[in-house]
XYZ file of C-alpha atoms in Angstrom:
559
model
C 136.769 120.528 98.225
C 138.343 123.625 97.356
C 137.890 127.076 97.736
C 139.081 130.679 96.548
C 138.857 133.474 99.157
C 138.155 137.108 97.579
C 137.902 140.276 99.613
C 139.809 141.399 102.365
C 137.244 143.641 104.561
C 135.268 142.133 107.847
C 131.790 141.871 106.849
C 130.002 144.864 108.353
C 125.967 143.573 106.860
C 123.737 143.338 109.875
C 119.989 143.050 110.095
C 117.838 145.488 111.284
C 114.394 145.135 112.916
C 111.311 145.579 110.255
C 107.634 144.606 110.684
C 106.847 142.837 107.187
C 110.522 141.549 105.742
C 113.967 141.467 106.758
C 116.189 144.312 106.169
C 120.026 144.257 105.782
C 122.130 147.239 105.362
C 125.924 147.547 105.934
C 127.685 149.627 108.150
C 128.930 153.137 106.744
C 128.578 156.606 107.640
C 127.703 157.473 104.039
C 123.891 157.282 103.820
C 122.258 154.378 101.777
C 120.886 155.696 98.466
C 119.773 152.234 96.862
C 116.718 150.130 98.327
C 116.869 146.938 96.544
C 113.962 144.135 97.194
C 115.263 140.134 96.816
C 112.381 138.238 97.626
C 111.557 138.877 101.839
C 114.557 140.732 102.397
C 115.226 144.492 101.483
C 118.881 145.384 101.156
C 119.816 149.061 102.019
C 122.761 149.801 99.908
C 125.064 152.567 98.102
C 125.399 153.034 94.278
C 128.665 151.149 93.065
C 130.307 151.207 89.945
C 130.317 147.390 89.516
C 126.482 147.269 89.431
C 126.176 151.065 88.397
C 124.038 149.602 85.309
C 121.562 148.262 87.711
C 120.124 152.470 88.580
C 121.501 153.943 85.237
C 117.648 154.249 84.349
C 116.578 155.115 87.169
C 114.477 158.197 88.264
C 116.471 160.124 91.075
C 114.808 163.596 91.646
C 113.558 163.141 94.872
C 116.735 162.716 96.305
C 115.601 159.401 98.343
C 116.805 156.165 97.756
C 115.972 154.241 94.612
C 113.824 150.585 95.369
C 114.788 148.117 92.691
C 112.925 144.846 93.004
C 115.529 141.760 92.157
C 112.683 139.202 92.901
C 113.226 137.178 89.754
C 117.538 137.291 90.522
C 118.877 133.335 90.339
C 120.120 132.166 93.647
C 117.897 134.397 95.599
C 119.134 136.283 98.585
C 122.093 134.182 99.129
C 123.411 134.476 95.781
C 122.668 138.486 95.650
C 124.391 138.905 99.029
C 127.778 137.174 97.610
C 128.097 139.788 94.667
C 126.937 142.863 97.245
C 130.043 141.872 99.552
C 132.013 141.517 96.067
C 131.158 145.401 95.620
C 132.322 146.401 99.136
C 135.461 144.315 99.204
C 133.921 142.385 101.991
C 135.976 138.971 102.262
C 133.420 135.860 100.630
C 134.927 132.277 100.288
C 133.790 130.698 96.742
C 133.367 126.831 96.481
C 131.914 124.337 94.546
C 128.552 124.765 96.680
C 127.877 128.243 95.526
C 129.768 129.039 92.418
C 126.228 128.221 90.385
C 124.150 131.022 92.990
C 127.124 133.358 92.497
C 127.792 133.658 88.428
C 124.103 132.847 87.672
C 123.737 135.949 89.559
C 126.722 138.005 88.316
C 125.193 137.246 84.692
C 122.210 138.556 85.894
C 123.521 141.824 87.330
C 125.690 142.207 84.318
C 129.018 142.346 86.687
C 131.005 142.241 83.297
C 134.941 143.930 82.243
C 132.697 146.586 80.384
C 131.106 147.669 83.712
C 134.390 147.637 85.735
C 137.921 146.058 85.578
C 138.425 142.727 87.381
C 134.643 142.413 87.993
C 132.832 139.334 89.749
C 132.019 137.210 86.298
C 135.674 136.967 85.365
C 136.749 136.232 89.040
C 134.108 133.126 88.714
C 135.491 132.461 85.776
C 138.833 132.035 86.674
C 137.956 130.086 90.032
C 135.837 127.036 87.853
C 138.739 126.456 85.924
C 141.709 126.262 88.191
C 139.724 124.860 90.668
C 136.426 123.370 90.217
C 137.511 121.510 86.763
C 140.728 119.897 88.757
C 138.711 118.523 91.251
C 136.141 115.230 91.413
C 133.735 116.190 94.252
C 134.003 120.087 93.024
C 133.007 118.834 89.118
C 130.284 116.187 90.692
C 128.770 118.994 92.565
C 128.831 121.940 89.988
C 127.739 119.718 87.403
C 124.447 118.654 89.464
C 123.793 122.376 90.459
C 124.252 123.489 86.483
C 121.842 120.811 85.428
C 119.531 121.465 88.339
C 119.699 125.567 87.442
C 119.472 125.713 83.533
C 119.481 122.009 82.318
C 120.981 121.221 79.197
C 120.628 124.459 77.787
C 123.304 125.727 79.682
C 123.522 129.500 79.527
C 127.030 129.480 80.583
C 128.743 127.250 78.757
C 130.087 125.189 81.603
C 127.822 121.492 81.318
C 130.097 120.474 78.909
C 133.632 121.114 80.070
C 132.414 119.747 83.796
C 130.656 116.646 82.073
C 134.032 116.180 80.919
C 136.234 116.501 83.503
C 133.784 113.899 85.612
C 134.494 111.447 82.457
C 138.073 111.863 82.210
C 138.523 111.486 86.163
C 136.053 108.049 85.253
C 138.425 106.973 82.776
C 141.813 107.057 84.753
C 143.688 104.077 85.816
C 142.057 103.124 89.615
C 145.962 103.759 90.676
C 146.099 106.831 89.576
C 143.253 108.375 91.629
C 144.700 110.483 94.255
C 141.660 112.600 94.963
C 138.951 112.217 97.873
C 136.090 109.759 96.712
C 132.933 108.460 98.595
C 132.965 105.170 98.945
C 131.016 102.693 101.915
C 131.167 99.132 100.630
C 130.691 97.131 103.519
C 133.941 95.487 104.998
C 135.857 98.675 102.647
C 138.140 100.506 104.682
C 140.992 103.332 103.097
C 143.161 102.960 106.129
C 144.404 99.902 104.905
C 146.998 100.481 102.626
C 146.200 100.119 98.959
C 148.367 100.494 95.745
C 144.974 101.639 93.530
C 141.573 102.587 94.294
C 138.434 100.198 94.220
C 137.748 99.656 90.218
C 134.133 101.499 91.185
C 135.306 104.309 93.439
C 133.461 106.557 91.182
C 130.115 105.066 91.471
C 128.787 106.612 94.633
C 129.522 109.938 93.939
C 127.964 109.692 90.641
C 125.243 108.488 91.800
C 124.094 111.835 93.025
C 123.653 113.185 89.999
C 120.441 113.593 88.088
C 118.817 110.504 85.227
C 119.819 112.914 82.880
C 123.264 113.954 83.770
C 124.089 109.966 84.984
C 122.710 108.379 81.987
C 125.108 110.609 79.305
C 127.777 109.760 81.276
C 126.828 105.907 81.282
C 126.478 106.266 78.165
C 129.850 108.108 77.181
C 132.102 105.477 79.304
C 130.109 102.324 77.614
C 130.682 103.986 73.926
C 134.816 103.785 74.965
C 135.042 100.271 75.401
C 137.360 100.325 78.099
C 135.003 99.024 81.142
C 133.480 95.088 81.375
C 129.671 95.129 81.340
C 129.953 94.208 85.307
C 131.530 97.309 86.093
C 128.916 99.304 84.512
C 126.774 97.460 85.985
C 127.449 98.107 89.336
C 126.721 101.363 88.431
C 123.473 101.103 87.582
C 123.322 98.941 90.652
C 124.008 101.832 92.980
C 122.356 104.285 91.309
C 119.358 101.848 91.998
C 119.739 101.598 95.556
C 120.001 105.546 95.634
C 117.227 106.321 94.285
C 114.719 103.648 93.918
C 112.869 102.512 97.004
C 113.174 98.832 98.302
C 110.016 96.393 97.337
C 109.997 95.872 101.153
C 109.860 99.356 101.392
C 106.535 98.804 98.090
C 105.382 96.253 100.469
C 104.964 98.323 103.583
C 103.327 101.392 101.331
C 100.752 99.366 99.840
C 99.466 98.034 103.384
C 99.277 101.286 105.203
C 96.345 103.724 104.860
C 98.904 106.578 102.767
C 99.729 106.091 99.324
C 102.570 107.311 97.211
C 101.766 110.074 94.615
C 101.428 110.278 91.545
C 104.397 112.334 90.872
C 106.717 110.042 93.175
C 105.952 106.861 91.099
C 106.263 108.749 87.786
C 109.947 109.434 89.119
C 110.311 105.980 90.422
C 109.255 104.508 86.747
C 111.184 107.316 84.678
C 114.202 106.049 86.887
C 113.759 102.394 86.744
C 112.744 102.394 82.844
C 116.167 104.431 82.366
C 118.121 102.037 84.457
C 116.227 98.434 82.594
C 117.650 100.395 79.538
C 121.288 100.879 80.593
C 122.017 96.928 81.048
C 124.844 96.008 79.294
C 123.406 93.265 76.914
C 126.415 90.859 78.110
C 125.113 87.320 80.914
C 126.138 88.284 84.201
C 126.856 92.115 83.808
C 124.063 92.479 86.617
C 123.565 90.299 89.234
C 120.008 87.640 88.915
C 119.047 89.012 92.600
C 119.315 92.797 90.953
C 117.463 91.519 88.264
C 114.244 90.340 90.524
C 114.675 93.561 92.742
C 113.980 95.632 89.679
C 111.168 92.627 89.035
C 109.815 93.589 91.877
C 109.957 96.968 91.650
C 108.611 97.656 88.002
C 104.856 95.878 89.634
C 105.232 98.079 92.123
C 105.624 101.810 89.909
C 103.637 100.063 86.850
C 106.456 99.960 84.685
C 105.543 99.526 80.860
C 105.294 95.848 79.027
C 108.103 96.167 77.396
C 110.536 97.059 80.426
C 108.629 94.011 82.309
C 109.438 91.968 79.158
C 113.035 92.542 79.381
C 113.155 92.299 83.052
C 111.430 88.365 82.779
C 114.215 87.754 79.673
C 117.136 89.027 81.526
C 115.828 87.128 85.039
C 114.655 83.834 82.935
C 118.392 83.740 81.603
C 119.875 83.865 85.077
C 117.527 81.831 86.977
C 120.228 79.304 87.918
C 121.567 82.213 90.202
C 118.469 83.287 91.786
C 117.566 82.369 95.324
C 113.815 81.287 96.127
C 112.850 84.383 98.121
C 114.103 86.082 94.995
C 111.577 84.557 93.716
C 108.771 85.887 96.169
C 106.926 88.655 94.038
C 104.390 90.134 96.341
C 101.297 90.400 94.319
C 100.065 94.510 93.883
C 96.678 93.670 94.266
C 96.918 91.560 96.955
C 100.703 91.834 99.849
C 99.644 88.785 101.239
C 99.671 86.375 98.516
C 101.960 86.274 95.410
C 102.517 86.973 92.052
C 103.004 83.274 90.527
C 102.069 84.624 86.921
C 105.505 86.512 86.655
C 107.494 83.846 88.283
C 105.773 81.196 85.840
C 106.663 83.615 82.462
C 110.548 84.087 84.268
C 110.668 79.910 84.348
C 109.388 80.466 80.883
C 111.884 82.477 79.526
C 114.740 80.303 81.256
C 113.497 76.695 79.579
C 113.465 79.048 75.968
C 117.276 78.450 76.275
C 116.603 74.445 75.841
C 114.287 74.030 73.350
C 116.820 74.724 70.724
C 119.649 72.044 69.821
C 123.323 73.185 71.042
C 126.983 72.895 70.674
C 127.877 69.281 72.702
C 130.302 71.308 74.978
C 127.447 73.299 76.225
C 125.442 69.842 76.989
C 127.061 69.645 80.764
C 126.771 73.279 81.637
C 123.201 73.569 80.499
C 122.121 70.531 82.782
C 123.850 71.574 85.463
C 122.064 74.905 85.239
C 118.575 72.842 85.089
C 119.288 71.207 88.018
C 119.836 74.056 90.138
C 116.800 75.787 88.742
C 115.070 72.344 90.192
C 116.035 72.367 93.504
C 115.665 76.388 93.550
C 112.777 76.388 92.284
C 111.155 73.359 94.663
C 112.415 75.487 97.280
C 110.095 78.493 96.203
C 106.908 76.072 96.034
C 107.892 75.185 99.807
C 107.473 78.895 100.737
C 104.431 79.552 98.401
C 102.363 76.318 99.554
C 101.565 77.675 102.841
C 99.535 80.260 100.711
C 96.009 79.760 101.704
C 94.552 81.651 98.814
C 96.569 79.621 96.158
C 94.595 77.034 94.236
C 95.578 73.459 93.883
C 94.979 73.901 90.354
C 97.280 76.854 89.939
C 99.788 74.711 92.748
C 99.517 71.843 90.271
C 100.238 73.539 86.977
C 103.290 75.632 88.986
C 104.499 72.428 89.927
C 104.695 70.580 86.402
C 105.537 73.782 84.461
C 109.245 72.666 85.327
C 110.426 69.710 83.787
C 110.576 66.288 85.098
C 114.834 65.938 83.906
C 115.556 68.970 86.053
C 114.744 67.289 88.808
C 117.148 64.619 90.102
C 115.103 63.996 93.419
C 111.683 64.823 94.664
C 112.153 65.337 98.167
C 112.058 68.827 97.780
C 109.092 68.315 95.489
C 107.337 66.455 98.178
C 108.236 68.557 101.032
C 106.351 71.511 99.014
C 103.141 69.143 98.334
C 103.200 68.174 102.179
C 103.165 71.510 102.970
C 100.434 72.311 100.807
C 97.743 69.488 102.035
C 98.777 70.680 105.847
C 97.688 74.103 104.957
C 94.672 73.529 102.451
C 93.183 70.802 104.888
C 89.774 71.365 102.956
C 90.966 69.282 99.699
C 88.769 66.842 98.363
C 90.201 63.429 97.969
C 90.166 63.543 93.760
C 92.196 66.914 94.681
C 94.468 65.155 96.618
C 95.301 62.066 94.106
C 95.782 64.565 91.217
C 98.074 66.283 93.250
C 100.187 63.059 94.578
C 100.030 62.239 91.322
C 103.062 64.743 90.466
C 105.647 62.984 92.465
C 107.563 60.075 91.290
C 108.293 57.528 94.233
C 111.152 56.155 93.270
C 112.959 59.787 93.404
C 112.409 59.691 97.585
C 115.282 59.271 99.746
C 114.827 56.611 101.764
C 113.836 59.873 104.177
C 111.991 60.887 102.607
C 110.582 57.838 101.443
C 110.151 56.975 105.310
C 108.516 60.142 106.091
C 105.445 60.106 103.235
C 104.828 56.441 104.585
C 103.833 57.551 107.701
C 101.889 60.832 106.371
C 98.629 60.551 107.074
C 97.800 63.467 104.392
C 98.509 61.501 101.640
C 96.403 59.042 99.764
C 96.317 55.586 100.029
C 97.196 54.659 96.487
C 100.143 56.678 96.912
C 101.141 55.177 100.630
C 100.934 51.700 99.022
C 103.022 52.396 95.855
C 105.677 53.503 98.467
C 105.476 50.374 99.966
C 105.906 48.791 96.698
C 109.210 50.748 95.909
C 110.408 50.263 99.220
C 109.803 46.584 99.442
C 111.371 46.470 95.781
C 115.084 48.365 97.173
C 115.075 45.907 99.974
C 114.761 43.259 98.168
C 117.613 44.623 95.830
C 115.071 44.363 92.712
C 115.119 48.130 92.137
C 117.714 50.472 92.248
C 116.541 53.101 89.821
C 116.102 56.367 90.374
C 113.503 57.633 87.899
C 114.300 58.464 84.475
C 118.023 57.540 82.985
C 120.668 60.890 82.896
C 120.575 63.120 80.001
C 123.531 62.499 78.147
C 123.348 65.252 75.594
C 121.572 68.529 75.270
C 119.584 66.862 72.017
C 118.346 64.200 73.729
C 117.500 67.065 76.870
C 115.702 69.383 74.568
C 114.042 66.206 72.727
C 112.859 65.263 75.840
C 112.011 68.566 77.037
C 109.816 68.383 73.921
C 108.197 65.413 74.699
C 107.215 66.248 78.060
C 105.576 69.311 76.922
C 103.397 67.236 74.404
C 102.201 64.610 77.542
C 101.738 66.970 79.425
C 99.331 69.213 76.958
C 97.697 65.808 76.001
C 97.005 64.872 79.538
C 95.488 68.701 80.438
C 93.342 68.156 77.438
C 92.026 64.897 78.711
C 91.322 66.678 82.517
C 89.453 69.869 81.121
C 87.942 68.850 77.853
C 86.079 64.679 78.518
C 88.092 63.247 81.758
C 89.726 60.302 81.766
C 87.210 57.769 83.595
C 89.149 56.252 86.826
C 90.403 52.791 86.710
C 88.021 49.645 88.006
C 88.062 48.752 91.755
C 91.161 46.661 92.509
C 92.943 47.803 89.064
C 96.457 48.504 89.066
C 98.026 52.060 87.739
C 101.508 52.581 87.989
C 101.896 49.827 90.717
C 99.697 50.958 92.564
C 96.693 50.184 94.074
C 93.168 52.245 93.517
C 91.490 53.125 96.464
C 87.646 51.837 96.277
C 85.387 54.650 95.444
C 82.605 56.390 97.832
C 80.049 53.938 96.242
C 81.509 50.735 97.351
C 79.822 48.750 99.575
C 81.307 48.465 102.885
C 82.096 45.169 103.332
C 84.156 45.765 100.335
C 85.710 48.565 101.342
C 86.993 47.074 104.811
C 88.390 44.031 102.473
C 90.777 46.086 100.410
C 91.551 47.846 103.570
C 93.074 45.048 105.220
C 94.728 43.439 102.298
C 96.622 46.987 101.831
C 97.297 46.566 105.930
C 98.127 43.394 105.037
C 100.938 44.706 102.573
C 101.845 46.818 104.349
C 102.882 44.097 107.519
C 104.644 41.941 104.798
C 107.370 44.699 103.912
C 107.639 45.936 107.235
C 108.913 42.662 108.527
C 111.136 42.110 104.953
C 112.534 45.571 106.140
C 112.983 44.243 109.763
């Protein structure tokens, strides 16, 4: 930071005892003839050529002091007091912290080369640009105060040439920085010895600045070319974190008996809406987990459609980089469930890449990318199943809205369904085939596989088709895994296609005339159907022992 020392007198202001405001006079044995009234202070002063224009008007003849009420002066007291020492020749130290108080105030008293020779305004002047202009904290700092004091109207002419000094400084090779920078990365340390500065040392400090002010300057380093999306990025990514709260943070709000305002979630939304904005168009410029912070956030403030729109593209086209408590969108309405409806349009937005044919060489990278969307996206169904306010209905149609290709096994897919029947004990038993129904046996470890045999949650129809498959590997007679690899992204998105038809065909035949369950005894899918509630016992206890009986017969092929 630098500064410019004017004055060479010891300040002689003091502060003398008064019963409604403070008073400051200055030692002299010359008697104060000017009363001047700043807000709660009253200065006690002497007329001085270098503000002689502020009592040039002024009524005299009763030979007592003249009051002059400065209420209205920019800076207030503070910024009054600096050009008052300035008249004595009292020593004042300007900076970058109150070089906007000072001239705003100078302007205001008219402290001009017409009034006097060498006068405050062109000291000031002088001081921004050897100074302030040649330094990055100085510029950041005057350049938040100017926009803060007269926005962009900018009375004295100095936004500009400090917006651009900040830009140039932006612009410069990393090695050539040589000036003072903030900068906390974790694991960052400047004692090490470096031949350049970070790529974003700049980011932190401009953080501080207003939307305004940070947006332009966004703006005016994007329009140069020079920086990759990520880096700009990472802007926007710490200017986030600055000034947008945490969902946690949401979270906690929402369950506690005070409420943000009004006016703090208009900022919040005015910020995040800017930021949304500002995303380099490029994959990858932002990170997926930024992506679902801002997710989270834009529920929270009430962002408008169309920033939630983009948010659920930009998210849907990263999911492969996502995490499942990414995922985890506490719902507004509700903090202890969650908001499935978002996650469902984000999974949405991400299978939009594969309904369209594409290039062969993009056939690998594409499946690869479905794959880890299924095992990330299991995960998140293992975290939400222990919801007890989450329907099976709305479990079920989560659980199929992702296709059957992008999942290579369904251990995870079973782990989430066990979970589920543990903590929604209530289920009927229809409730429990239909949701059984979504996992395909022969896509079990042999863990796996092992565990759901001895899961007392799950159907019988389903225990016994385990049986089947296992009895089947045993025997050698079935190696398969489910459906045969993909080999091309036509075939994927072809398939894709397919599954979307079954599975609108078979939602048609549940909600509009239901399919009518198979006879007694029949076999579906080898498997075989538990005897209805009607049954008569004796019947019942028969098909119970033949599936016992099954089950004894590939237990001791096993052994």
């Amino acid at each position: 930071m630098k500064y410019m020392k004017l004055g060479t007198k010891p300040d002689t202001f003091y502060t003398e005892e008064a019963v409604r405001c403070i008073c400051r006079s200055v030692l002299s044995d010359v008697p104060t003839d000017l009363i001047i009234h700043v807000k709660n202070t009253k200065y006690l002063l002497h007329k001085c050529g270098l503000i002689q224009r502020l009592c040039s008007n002024a009524d005299n003849e009763t030979g007592q002091p003249i009051p002059i009420a400065l209420h209205d002066i920019p800076g207030g007291e503070e910024a009054f007091e600096l050009c008052a020492k300035f008249c004595y020749g009292i020593t004042i130290n300007l900076s970058a912290h109150n070089f906007v108080a000072a001239i705003s105030a100078a302007k205001f008293l008219r402290m001009t080369e017409s009034v006097a020779k060498g006068n405050f305004i062109v000291k000031l002047d002088l001081f921004f640009e050897s100074c302030i202009l040649l330094g990055w904290k100085d510029s950041i700092m005057t350049l938040q105060s100017l926009w803060r004091h007269s926005g962009w109207s900018d009375d004295h002419r100095r936004m500009q040439p400090c917006m651009n000094s900040v830009i140039e400084k932006i612009l410069i090779h990393p090695s050539q920085v040589a000036w003072s920078y903030s900068y906390t990365r974790p694991g960052y340390t400047k004692k090490q010895q470096r031949s350049a500065a970070p790529k974003d040392w700049w980011t932190e400090d401009v953080s501080e600045l207003d939307l305004d002010i940070f947006r332009s300057i966004i703006s005016t380093i994007r329009s140069t070319k020079k920086f990759p999306p990520a880096l700009i990025g990472e802007a926007l990514h710490v200017y986030a974190f600055k000034h947008l709260p945490s969902p946690l943070e949401f979270q906690e709000q929402a369950q506690s008996s005070s409420a943000r305002t009004d006016d703090i979630l208009n900022k919040h939304q005015r910020v995040l809406e800017a930021i949304v904005s500002m995303i380099p168009t490029e994959p990858g410029s932002v990170s997926a987990s930024f992506l679902f912070r801002l997710l989270k956030i834009a529920c929270y403030v009430g962002a408008s459609t169309s920033t939630k729109a983009e948010l659920i593209r930009r998210s849907g086209r990263q999911l492969d980089e996502t995490t499942a408590s990414d995922l985890l969108i506490p719902s507004t309405t509700d903090p202890r469930s969650h908001d499935i409806s978002t996650v469902a349009a984000v999974l949405e937005s991400f299978l939009l890449q594969f309904r369209r044919h594409m290039p062969r060489e993009e056939t690998e990278r594409m499946i690869m990318s479905m794959t880890k969307v299924g095992r990330i996206y299991d995960d998140y169904l293992q975290i939400i199943a222990s919801d007890s306010t989450l329907p099976v209905s709305k479990f079920i149609e989560l659980a199929e809205s992702l296709p059957e290709m992008a999942r290579e096994e369904h251990d995870g897919l079973y782990q989430a369904i066990d979970t589920y029947l543990k903590e929604h004990a209530e289920l009927s038993k229809a409730e429990r085939k239909r949701l059984c129904r979504l996992i395909d046996c022969r896509k079990l470890s042999p863990e796996a596989r092992a565990n759901a045999i001895a899961n007392d949650q799950l159907p019988l129809r389903t225990i016994v088709q385990l049986l089947f498959i296992e009895q089947e590997r045993v025997g050698g007679a079935g190696g398969s895994k489910g459906a045969p690899a993909i080999s091309t992204l036509n075939e994927f998105s072809d398939a894709m296609a397919a599954q979307d038809e079954a599975r609108r065909f078979r939602h048609g035949l549940e909600g509009g005339h239901r399919r009518e369950e198979p006879a007694m005894g029949a076999r579906t899918d080898n498997t075989t159907v538990a005897p209805s509630p009607s049954e008569p016992k004796i019947a019942k206890d028969e098909r119970k022992k033949k599936a016992e009986g099954l089950g004894d017969k590939c237990d001791n092929k096993t052994k």
